XYZ file of C-alpha atoms in Angstrom:
722
model
C 92.523 113.519 71.248
C 94.667 115.683 68.935
C 97.740 113.553 69.258
C 95.584 110.550 68.233
C 94.608 112.371 64.864
C 90.884 112.354 65.423
C 89.178 114.388 62.625
C 88.254 117.911 63.329
C 84.782 117.311 62.334
C 84.358 115.211 65.623
C 85.469 118.183 67.729
C 82.940 120.429 65.752
C 80.110 117.992 66.194
C 80.830 117.605 69.814
C 80.732 121.435 70.312
C 77.721 121.912 68.252
C 75.675 119.164 70.133
C 76.918 120.624 73.356
C 75.346 124.051 72.516
C 72.192 122.546 71.446
C 71.887 120.547 74.573
C 72.781 123.423 76.743
C 69.911 125.519 75.150
C 67.445 122.804 75.473
C 68.334 122.115 79.224
C 68.206 125.863 79.845
C 64.652 126.044 78.592
C 63.706 122.782 80.131
C 64.846 123.968 83.731
C 62.964 127.257 83.860
C 60.622 127.229 86.910
C 57.263 128.995 86.781
C 56.032 127.527 89.971
C 54.727 130.126 92.538
C 56.554 129.684 95.799
C 54.933 132.530 97.717
C 52.780 131.606 100.755
C 52.101 128.096 102.236
C 51.740 124.889 100.302
C 49.100 122.274 100.881
C 49.023 119.304 98.672
C 50.569 115.927 97.600
C 54.299 115.146 97.437
C 56.502 112.182 97.041
C 60.014 111.847 98.605
C 62.850 110.515 96.371
C 64.391 107.352 97.578
C 67.528 108.997 99.141
C 65.603 110.682 101.958
C 66.924 110.433 105.536
C 65.087 109.728 108.856
C 67.505 110.501 111.620
C 66.189 110.910 115.120
C 63.218 113.259 115.056
C 64.281 114.809 111.618
C 63.142 113.877 108.133
C 64.620 115.396 105.224
C 65.462 114.906 101.574
C 64.361 115.898 98.154
C 60.870 115.444 97.069
C 58.622 116.151 94.055
C 55.263 118.063 94.469
C 52.420 116.632 92.568
C 52.244 118.580 89.219
C 55.203 120.839 90.490
C 58.783 121.135 90.965
C 61.413 119.191 93.182
C 61.934 120.746 96.586
C 64.018 119.868 99.527
C 61.589 118.960 102.243
C 62.208 118.929 106.032
C 59.994 117.771 108.780
C 60.292 117.617 112.572
C 58.685 114.418 113.716
C 56.618 114.720 116.690
C 56.166 111.361 118.521
C 57.794 107.896 118.305
C 54.681 106.469 116.920
C 54.581 108.950 114.066
C 58.238 108.125 113.343
C 57.423 104.284 113.148
C 54.558 104.870 110.883
C 56.653 107.133 108.470
C 59.520 104.663 108.355
C 57.021 102.115 107.007
C 55.268 104.424 104.562
C 57.766 106.939 103.002
C 59.442 104.860 100.307
C 56.042 103.773 98.728
C 53.711 106.469 99.430
C 52.576 109.821 98.305
C 52.020 112.213 101.206
C 49.512 114.791 102.042
C 51.381 117.829 103.577
C 51.081 121.258 104.554
C 54.257 123.560 104.875
C 55.997 126.722 104.115
C 58.490 127.541 101.482
C 61.829 128.845 102.662
C 64.921 130.054 101.122
C 68.014 128.065 101.810
C 70.100 129.495 104.528
C 73.320 131.037 103.473
C 76.624 129.377 104.222
C 78.625 130.480 107.289
C 81.817 130.922 105.131
C 83.108 130.126 101.595
C 84.291 126.708 102.408
C 81.127 125.559 104.432
C 78.476 123.457 103.210
C 76.167 125.621 100.944
C 72.665 124.656 101.116
C 71.400 126.940 98.255
C 73.939 125.381 96.000
C 73.276 121.881 97.080
C 69.474 122.518 96.563
C 69.963 123.932 93.061
C 72.499 121.185 92.004
C 69.796 118.659 92.617
C 67.193 120.434 90.530
C 65.226 122.109 93.446
C 64.645 125.829 94.019
C 63.284 126.053 97.682
C 63.184 124.338 100.984
C 59.764 123.183 101.976
C 59.491 123.227 105.783
C 56.703 120.747 106.576
C 54.400 121.836 109.210
C 52.320 118.508 109.170
C 51.861 115.309 107.398
C 48.149 114.620 107.196
C 47.861 111.215 105.348
C 49.655 108.867 102.877
C 48.377 107.093 99.910
C 50.406 103.963 98.927
C 51.681 103.932 95.247
C 51.615 100.763 92.947
C 54.012 101.092 90.233
C 57.454 99.649 89.049
C 59.454 102.360 91.011
C 57.383 101.936 94.228
C 57.954 98.148 94.087
C 61.565 98.489 93.449
C 61.835 101.119 96.359
C 59.937 98.404 98.530
C 62.432 95.832 97.503
C 65.377 98.160 98.546
C 63.667 98.731 101.845
C 63.097 94.946 102.442
C 66.759 94.274 101.698
C 67.861 96.964 104.089
C 65.565 95.488 106.745
C 66.734 91.930 106.051
C 70.334 92.822 106.365
C 69.744 94.564 109.670
C 67.779 91.750 111.045
C 70.158 88.824 109.806
C 73.669 90.235 109.826
C 75.787 90.905 112.855
C 75.688 94.356 113.927
C 79.436 94.989 113.118
C 78.896 93.720 109.569
C 75.553 95.819 108.884
C 77.041 99.083 107.701
C 79.471 97.497 105.295
C 76.855 95.009 103.880
C 74.316 98.018 103.306
C 76.940 100.104 101.529
C 78.234 97.325 99.248
C 74.853 95.670 98.386
C 72.432 98.641 98.144
C 74.578 101.723 98.252
C 73.118 102.834 101.713
C 75.613 104.595 104.075
C 73.210 105.569 106.725
C 74.653 103.135 109.325
C 78.390 104.059 108.603
C 79.906 105.946 111.534
C 81.819 109.284 111.238
C 84.893 107.412 112.716
C 84.673 104.801 109.857
C 84.012 107.284 107.256
C 87.176 109.203 108.537
C 89.236 106.085 108.506
C 88.207 105.365 104.748
C 88.778 109.141 103.717
C 92.397 108.986 105.312
C 93.318 105.797 103.454
C 91.642 107.074 100.237
C 89.436 104.133 99.914
C 85.931 105.817 100.229
C 85.205 104.815 96.636
C 85.294 101.170 97.529
C 81.985 101.675 99.449
C 80.124 103.349 96.588
C 78.387 100.883 94.135
C 80.337 101.210 90.992
C 81.466 99.501 87.846
C 83.148 96.813 90.047
C 79.867 95.861 91.714
C 77.832 95.894 88.636
C 80.373 93.817 86.860
C 80.252 91.242 89.687
C 76.387 91.206 89.521
C 76.186 90.935 85.940
C 78.828 88.274 85.558
C 77.487 86.089 88.482
C 74.057 86.242 86.762
C 75.365 85.608 83.308
C 77.276 82.513 84.345
C 74.376 81.260 86.521
C 71.882 81.548 83.877
C 74.214 80.007 81.274
C 74.616 77.095 83.739
C 70.886 76.336 83.574
C 71.271 76.168 79.722
C 69.673 79.486 78.712
C 70.845 80.806 75.306
C 73.335 83.682 75.447
C 70.856 85.967 73.576
C 68.163 85.250 76.166
C 70.648 85.775 79.004
C 71.815 89.246 77.567
C 68.038 90.276 77.093
C 67.378 89.374 80.643
C 70.347 91.414 81.874
C 69.321 94.459 79.647
C 66.127 94.283 81.627
C 67.408 93.376 85.179
C 70.510 95.816 85.461
C 68.429 98.983 85.326
C 66.115 97.465 88.151
C 69.300 96.673 90.122
C 70.364 100.325 89.858
C 67.275 101.500 91.234
C 67.426 99.147 94.207
C 71.258 100.089 94.631
C 70.114 103.809 95.181
C 70.698 105.126 91.710
C 73.814 106.975 92.353
C 75.540 108.450 89.256
C 78.438 105.604 89.456
C 75.720 102.910 89.536
C 73.854 104.519 86.489
C 77.127 104.893 84.599
C 78.192 101.315 85.226
C 74.760 99.932 84.354
C 74.642 102.217 81.116
C 77.929 101.006 80.092
C 77.365 97.357 80.557
C 73.840 97.713 78.964
C 75.404 99.446 75.894
C 78.119 96.701 75.654
C 75.426 93.866 75.828
C 73.248 95.741 73.258
C 76.102 96.042 70.764
C 76.881 92.262 71.199
C 73.224 91.427 70.581
C 73.185 93.583 67.439
C 76.448 92.337 66.309
C 78.011 95.995 66.454
C 81.415 96.764 67.167
C 81.974 99.922 69.296
C 85.131 101.157 71.083
C 84.511 101.380 74.777
C 85.494 105.083 74.759
C 82.613 105.703 72.669
C 80.298 103.766 74.848
C 81.317 105.836 77.752
C 80.713 109.078 75.843
C 77.231 107.802 74.857
C 76.275 107.046 78.483
C 77.732 110.444 79.442
C 75.535 112.132 77.001
C 72.506 110.099 77.932
C 72.986 110.768 81.591
C 73.120 114.495 81.063
C 70.028 114.422 78.937
C 68.215 112.521 81.556
C 69.286 114.581 84.509
C 71.376 117.713 83.645
C 72.031 118.640 87.319
C 73.935 115.293 87.627
C 76.992 117.310 85.978
C 77.548 119.137 89.317
C 77.506 115.993 91.439
C 80.894 115.033 92.731
C 79.980 111.182 92.315
C 79.239 111.994 88.656
C 82.446 113.795 88.116
C 84.661 111.100 89.913
C 83.018 108.159 88.316
C 83.290 109.421 84.793
C 86.744 111.159 85.293
C 88.321 108.006 86.742
C 86.731 105.716 83.974
C 87.835 108.110 81.246
C 91.309 108.167 82.468
C 91.589 104.339 82.775
C 90.069 103.918 79.147
C 92.564 106.362 77.520
C 95.408 104.646 79.317
C 94.656 101.068 77.949
C 97.715 101.190 75.499
C 99.925 102.134 78.331
C 98.544 99.499 80.736
C 98.650 96.864 78.068
C 102.444 97.162 78.015
C 102.546 95.837 81.619
C 103.306 92.205 82.263
C 102.700 92.059 85.861
C 99.069 91.922 87.355
C 100.274 93.622 90.581
C 102.002 96.392 88.614
C 99.020 96.937 86.521
C 96.579 97.282 89.500
C 99.214 99.762 91.159
C 99.205 101.839 87.839
C 95.468 101.803 87.508
C 95.276 103.201 91.107
C 97.797 105.736 90.426
C 96.184 106.764 87.159
C 92.692 107.255 88.972
C 94.290 109.167 91.827
C 96.306 111.334 89.645
C 93.423 112.152 87.361
C 90.992 113.021 89.987
C 93.269 115.135 92.327
C 92.207 118.419 91.138
C 88.572 117.587 91.558
C 89.198 116.034 94.914
C 90.968 119.101 96.099
C 88.391 121.465 94.814
C 85.605 119.594 96.527
C 87.270 118.386 99.763
C 90.451 120.569 100.169
C 92.642 117.581 101.041
C 93.915 114.478 99.513
C 95.031 111.031 100.875
C 98.818 110.447 100.021
C 98.557 106.907 101.147
C 95.875 106.153 98.784
C 98.410 105.431 96.066
C 99.784 102.406 98.049
C 96.785 101.328 100.108
C 94.381 101.005 97.036
C 96.824 98.684 95.562
C 96.101 96.309 98.544
C 92.512 97.091 99.351
C 91.115 97.052 95.774
C 92.097 93.465 95.172
C 91.034 92.648 98.779
C 87.704 94.133 98.174
C 87.302 92.855 94.620
C 88.325 89.142 95.423
C 87.298 88.877 98.881
C 85.176 91.400 100.819
C 82.601 92.291 98.029
C 82.009 88.629 96.896
C 81.696 87.611 100.558
C 78.976 90.027 101.276
C 77.009 88.708 98.207
C 77.405 85.125 99.343
C 76.672 85.830 102.865
C 73.460 87.780 101.776
C 72.343 84.884 99.560
C 73.080 82.397 102.589
C 70.744 84.371 104.854
C 67.969 83.968 102.263
C 68.544 80.404 101.647
C 69.344 78.937 105.395
C 70.034 81.116 108.159
C 72.087 78.690 110.254
C 74.358 78.265 107.280
C 74.869 82.164 107.381
C 75.544 82.066 111.041
C 78.313 79.539 110.663
C 79.803 81.821 107.909
C 79.501 84.886 110.063
C 81.322 83.174 112.838
C 84.394 82.750 110.721
C 84.062 85.973 108.551
C 83.192 88.354 111.531
C 86.450 87.904 113.345
C 88.506 88.042 110.010
C 86.680 91.371 108.958
C 87.309 92.698 112.493
C 91.140 91.847 112.053
C 91.035 93.834 108.741
C 89.292 96.647 110.319
C 91.914 96.997 113.138
C 94.540 97.033 110.534
C 92.754 99.826 108.672
C 92.354 101.730 112.061
C 96.153 101.205 112.631
C 97.058 102.591 109.240
C 94.698 105.449 109.487
C 96.424 106.408 112.817
C 99.719 107.058 111.031
C 100.672 110.714 110.789
C 101.125 112.775 107.770
C 98.788 110.899 105.442
C 96.729 113.825 104.334
C 97.822 116.542 102.026
C 95.884 119.666 102.827
C 96.789 122.440 100.414
C 93.370 124.207 100.717
C 90.641 124.795 98.130
C 92.064 125.885 94.788
C 90.313 128.570 92.783
C 88.391 127.562 89.716
C 91.168 129.018 87.797
C 94.021 127.285 89.694
C 91.675 123.880 89.554
C 91.715 124.148 85.778
C 95.393 124.718 85.648
C 95.908 121.620 87.820
C 93.653 119.714 85.354
C 95.578 120.878 82.425
C 99.018 119.843 84.014
C 97.450 116.208 84.388
C 96.273 116.299 80.898
C 99.683 117.446 79.578
C 101.424 114.738 81.617
C 99.277 111.917 80.068
C 99.828 113.236 76.702
C 103.562 113.219 76.960
C 103.691 109.902 79.174
C 101.632 108.153 76.412
C 104.409 108.775 73.813
C 107.038 107.508 76.212
C 107.175 107.962 80.009
C 110.130 109.419 81.643
C 110.203 110.019 85.392
C 111.064 113.835 84.819
C 107.639 114.218 83.114
C 106.118 114.002 86.764
C 107.376 117.534 87.222
C 104.565 118.823 84.907
C 102.150 117.566 87.590
C 104.334 118.244 90.812
C 105.185 121.810 90.069
C 101.726 123.095 90.042
C 100.792 121.010 93.005
C 103.644 122.214 94.996
C 102.873 125.781 93.877
C 99.560 125.448 95.557
C 100.911 124.143 98.837
C 103.480 126.787 99.210
C 101.178 129.643 98.265
C 100.038 130.448 101.771
C 103.767 130.627 102.840
C 104.317 133.467 100.180
C 101.388 135.766 101.812
C 102.789 138.418 104.076
C 99.373 139.296 105.412
C 98.365 138.879 108.907
C 94.856 137.392 108.876
C 92.277 137.411 111.664
C 88.906 135.515 110.903
C 85.786 135.652 113.073
C 83.967 132.454 111.947
C 80.173 132.358 111.763
C 79.606 129.341 114.091
C 75.921 130.480 115.213
C 75.418 131.290 118.753
C 78.988 130.866 119.862
C 82.619 132.055 119.463
C 85.532 130.907 117.254
C 88.364 132.987 115.817
C 91.342 132.204 113.697
C 94.733 133.987 113.622
C 97.096 133.254 110.679
C 100.374 134.914 110.988
C 102.383 136.322 107.941
C 103.953 133.611 105.722
C 102.050 131.102 107.834
C 104.600 131.244 110.615
C 101.984 130.025 113.125
C 98.130 129.395 113.092
C 96.164 130.041 116.457
C 92.544 128.963 117.079
C 90.527 130.844 119.612
C 87.512 128.898 120.651
C 85.616 126.522 118.468
C 81.992 127.036 118.953
C 79.595 124.493 120.023
C 76.072 123.568 120.966
C 74.183 123.165 124.206
C 72.923 119.617 124.142
C 69.610 119.117 126.015
C 68.269 115.798 127.142
C 66.000 114.081 124.534
C 63.606 111.246 124.183
C 64.849 108.063 122.536
C 63.245 108.707 119.192
C 64.706 112.183 118.963
C 68.458 111.151 119.415
C 70.349 111.366 115.903
C 72.952 109.067 114.906
C 74.738 112.057 113.263
C 73.981 115.146 115.350
C 75.042 118.653 114.124
C 78.740 119.302 115.073
C 79.900 122.920 114.701
C 83.498 121.888 115.144
C 83.308 119.196 112.248
C 80.899 120.898 109.927
C 81.889 124.756 110.312
C 85.233 125.246 111.758
C 87.175 122.352 110.178
C 86.022 123.092 106.785
C 87.387 126.564 106.940
C 90.693 125.516 108.332
C 91.061 122.882 105.471
C 89.828 125.274 102.970
C 92.556 127.622 103.978
C 95.243 124.798 103.625
C 95.523 124.482 107.466
C 96.267 121.035 108.972
C 98.292 122.027 112.118
C 97.318 124.386 114.762
C 100.306 125.895 116.907
C 97.999 126.940 119.814
C 94.321 126.263 120.515
C 93.011 128.631 122.921
C 89.698 127.826 124.870
C 88.719 131.081 126.493
C 86.483 129.289 129.040
C 84.448 126.095 129.612
C 81.204 127.053 128.186
C 79.608 124.786 125.481
C 79.348 127.470 122.877
C 82.941 128.063 122.999
C 84.448 124.672 123.655
C 81.846 121.889 122.859
C 83.233 121.738 119.194
C 86.801 121.310 120.437
C 86.727 117.453 120.514
C 86.205 117.336 116.602
C 89.113 119.707 116.124
C 91.430 117.495 118.172
C 90.304 114.539 115.915
C 90.936 116.152 112.538
C 94.085 118.420 113.218
C 97.375 118.238 114.747
C 97.464 120.667 117.838
C 100.681 121.619 119.546
C 99.393 123.556 122.518
C 96.072 123.789 124.341
C 95.633 126.909 126.339
C 92.824 126.799 129.113
C 91.591 129.193 131.639
C 93.229 128.406 134.999
C 90.798 126.213 137.090
C 88.634 125.214 134.153
C 90.221 121.688 133.932
C 87.884 120.802 136.819
C 84.774 121.341 134.767
C 82.821 118.517 133.258
C 83.345 119.851 129.713
C 87.019 120.142 129.866
C 87.459 116.748 131.826
C 85.711 115.265 128.687
C 87.952 117.022 126.382
C 91.295 116.436 127.969
C 91.716 112.759 126.662
C 91.495 114.030 123.102
C 94.521 116.391 123.905
C 96.928 113.872 125.171
C 99.288 114.669 122.242
C 99.214 118.418 122.951
C 100.973 120.472 125.669
C 98.399 121.844 127.972
C 98.911 125.278 129.431
C 97.097 127.454 131.874
C 98.153 130.829 131.142
C 97.047 133.971 133.196
C 97.494 137.618 133.382
C 100.912 138.674 132.041
C 101.680 135.446 129.982
C 102.871 136.392 126.551
C 104.927 135.249 123.631
C 105.963 136.801 120.225
C 106.245 135.443 116.757
C 107.970 137.729 114.302
C 106.580 141.317 114.917
C 103.297 139.912 116.351
C 103.013 139.855 120.054
C 100.266 138.126 122.120
C 99.584 138.940 125.735
C 97.028 137.437 128.119
C 95.500 140.199 130.278
C 92.955 138.169 132.199
C 92.378 136.241 134.382
C 94.334 137.317 137.319
C 93.987 134.222 139.477
C 93.601 130.540 139.183
C 90.202 130.058 140.653
C 87.716 129.447 137.779
C 84.136 130.929 138.375
C 82.783 131.264 134.861
C 82.640 134.100 132.238
C 84.738 136.640 134.158
C 87.500 134.106 134.164
C 87.780 133.958 130.407
C 91.275 134.056 128.834
C 91.411 137.602 127.520
C 93.930 137.804 124.732
C 95.542 140.948 123.219
C 97.304 140.646 119.877
C 99.450 143.498 118.654
C 101.322 143.919 115.359
C 102.373 147.696 115.203
C 99.173 149.675 115.095
C 96.932 146.583 114.413
C 95.580 145.611 117.685
C 92.831 142.924 118.327
C 91.291 142.032 121.632
C 89.500 138.861 122.245
C 87.454 138.766 125.229
C 85.649 135.540 125.579
C 82.497 135.982 127.628
C 84.054 138.813 129.828
C 81.289 140.549 131.712
C 81.151 144.268 133.058
C 82.835 143.574 136.434
C 85.717 141.931 134.508
C 85.839 144.677 132.081
C 86.105 147.286 134.977
C 88.995 145.327 136.510
C 90.775 145.585 133.112
C 90.237 149.283 132.736
C 91.690 149.771 136.303
C 94.646 147.504 135.681
C 95.703 148.662 132.150
C 93.946 151.971 131.592
C 95.324 153.777 128.608
C 97.094 150.756 127.388
C 93.724 149.651 126.044
C 93.123 152.708 124.112
C 92.799 152.553 120.357
C 91.980 148.840 119.843
C 91.589 148.202 116.259
C 89.373 145.202 116.478
C 87.088 144.120 119.424
C 85.619 140.771 119.631
C 82.602 141.847 121.717
C 82.256 139.983 125.132
C 79.463 137.422 125.903
C 78.189 137.920 122.259
C 76.649 141.289 123.050
C 74.778 140.200 126.194
C 73.600 143.215 128.325
C 75.958 142.077 130.957
C 78.925 142.993 129.107
C 80.200 145.859 126.971
C 80.009 148.547 129.697
C 80.161 152.286 128.771
C 83.333 152.584 130.724
C 85.081 149.629 128.940
C 83.964 150.852 125.338
C 84.962 154.428 125.801
C 88.279 153.306 127.006
C 89.166 150.840 124.279
C 87.147 152.805 121.518
C 87.563 150.053 118.747
C 87.667 150.935 115.226
C 85.512 147.802 114.456
C 83.591 145.601 116.916
C 82.475 142.136 116.057
C 79.432 140.377 117.792
C 79.522 136.584 117.422
C 75.979 135.370 117.752
C 73.492 133.119 115.964
C 70.590 134.188 113.724
C 67.219 134.332 115.760
C 69.014 133.106 118.812
C 66.908 132.402 122.039
C 69.140 134.770 124.211
C 68.353 137.912 122.138
C 72.050 138.582 121.655
C 73.300 141.162 120.759
C 71.079 143.140 123.314
C 69.218 146.129 122.046
C 70.630 148.327 124.698
C 74.253 147.061 124.034
C 73.860 147.850 120.343
C 72.516 151.360 121.088
C 75.599 151.946 123.471
C 77.880 151.258 120.578
C 75.725 153.414 118.274
C 75.925 156.336 120.760
C 79.596 156.140 120.848
C 79.692 156.043 117.076
C 81.482 152.708 117.082
C 81.164 150.450 113.948
C 79.966 146.961 114.470
C 79.470 143.815 112.571
C 77.345 140.710 113.595
C 78.417 137.212 112.267
C 74.642 136.371 112.368
C 74.146 139.157 109.615
C 77.477 139.367 107.932
C 78.556 135.762 108.051
C 82.224 135.053 108.588
C 84.364 138.170 108.958
C 87.848 138.250 107.617
C 90.345 141.044 108.155
C 93.762 141.161 106.641
C 96.491 143.310 107.849
C 99.066 144.043 104.984
C 101.679 146.768 104.408
C 99.938 149.129 106.783
C 96.433 148.598 105.257
C 93.505 146.521 106.551
C 91.253 144.602 104.214
C 87.757 143.609 105.436
C 85.688 140.799 103.840
C 82.312 139.570 104.977
C 80.640 136.334 103.795
C 77.351 138.301 103.013
């Protein structure tokens, strides 16, 4: 640090070392492997693979080849059972086809291509068959087998309500953790407590150290044993970056004590950082790696400030604040929102987990190994107590306004936020004053208020696959309207095919876009009609956002889908608008031009919404078909002329987009919302030809991804994802 008067040669040496390492890693990561055609050969899954329902996926290493992301659709319950007993310890004989990762639906969605590259892979290997397995016999396979044995033991001996937490805390396995639990931990800002970190490693190392000293082993022998045992624990615990960082630092400190060397803990952190990157250069892109080293760096360089505190409670609170403040630019860049309650909640839950829940899980696990009746007695006391704590956490998470959602900062803004944090620490270390917080708060407030300074009217057609979802953002963020939420048709499956975490369009496509745009509240949520590909994702939207109004097609409340949805909408005003219903916000007017009655019969009773802002006119048609289009033309005639943007009805089905309707509205741009290679053949060839014959420009979300249009100062800007 400059203010610590570090010699300039240190900075020069670090820069030179970084350039040399970068050149070496660039050469090291060149991939000459031929990915053309099919693949037939041996491969070994890494330990973090996932078997969920009939899906197998995870990173795997091809024999004498690169790392790939492998996927496989399991065919029978017997095959699934066999794979679950073989995968962690076997090399598989497989056949498959290399595929390029699918592009993301929008800039805030999960990017498979980026994810694959960040983990050192280049392609997806879609396995067609697994033809055999050969069991491995080496130290890593034995450790993986031990990890699997611990997992099975926990699931067999722990009460069901405690399994997920025990797996997360003891071996870093989060497979059993439900989405609701994860959401609760995210709102409270305590997700990090369920990732094995320095805290866990310290407890394990301290327990073993004291136990071995009690049986009269020499300190040097104990430290040598720990140097051997801790890396094995890291493998058993899942090998996450936070685990290896902790194990690396503890091992380095033990080695220094053995050799009689004195080294500042900051140097130990730097050495472990360098070793980690040399071992796995792709770890730099992992959020766990960034957060683990970022938080540790901040705490270490705040030692002098923390040493001035006399209260243990105040010290714990300051450590929480330092960690949260340091990491908030990274958290926003990756997750687009931040828990405000984390600053207070962690002050309670970090000691609770450190002194209570984490040691309790180690002791309970030990009891199940020694004497199960003893463990059962302990569970009878601990399970209700843990349930009470869990209920308190759920109550806290249900309190409103805990999440700050300013959206994803650009790379430049993220750097600015990091610099502001760095400057704040630099000044606070010399002497903290409350006004110094403005150094951090002003850039953060600027990020929050940026959308309210934008005078553009934005309409976005989200790529939700085979379905519909559109977002309207009024100038200066005066209101936000979501029209449909996409969704999937769910078909009956066999028991072994059912997934604990099924794909959810609302949670995994629509919600990230809203949060990436800095949206936490929706003024009106319009469900055009009760089809799954328009409304099945609505449940997740209600769980994740505050919604003032829900607009439903009259009569659709009697359908099974809407009946299942309405309990989630109990805090929203539910309306059933029909033809002629309208409202205005600023210079933007919204008018429902269909349906004309309250009898719901399907597609032709879709809510049809016309948005008008001067000459910029957008028509959202739901799944309106030809007969409904004809009725609109007869009712409104020339009033439908010169539409700027048409959301094409029914995804381009041949039952919609009649020539009469298209020749009346004559849209400047028409958007098909359909899925890639969908089973329905949308958009229909004859419909596409109809648009072409009328010389009407079209875009398809299946090809273009998410489509964004911004009307500003009489001009319209068009952006597509691909």
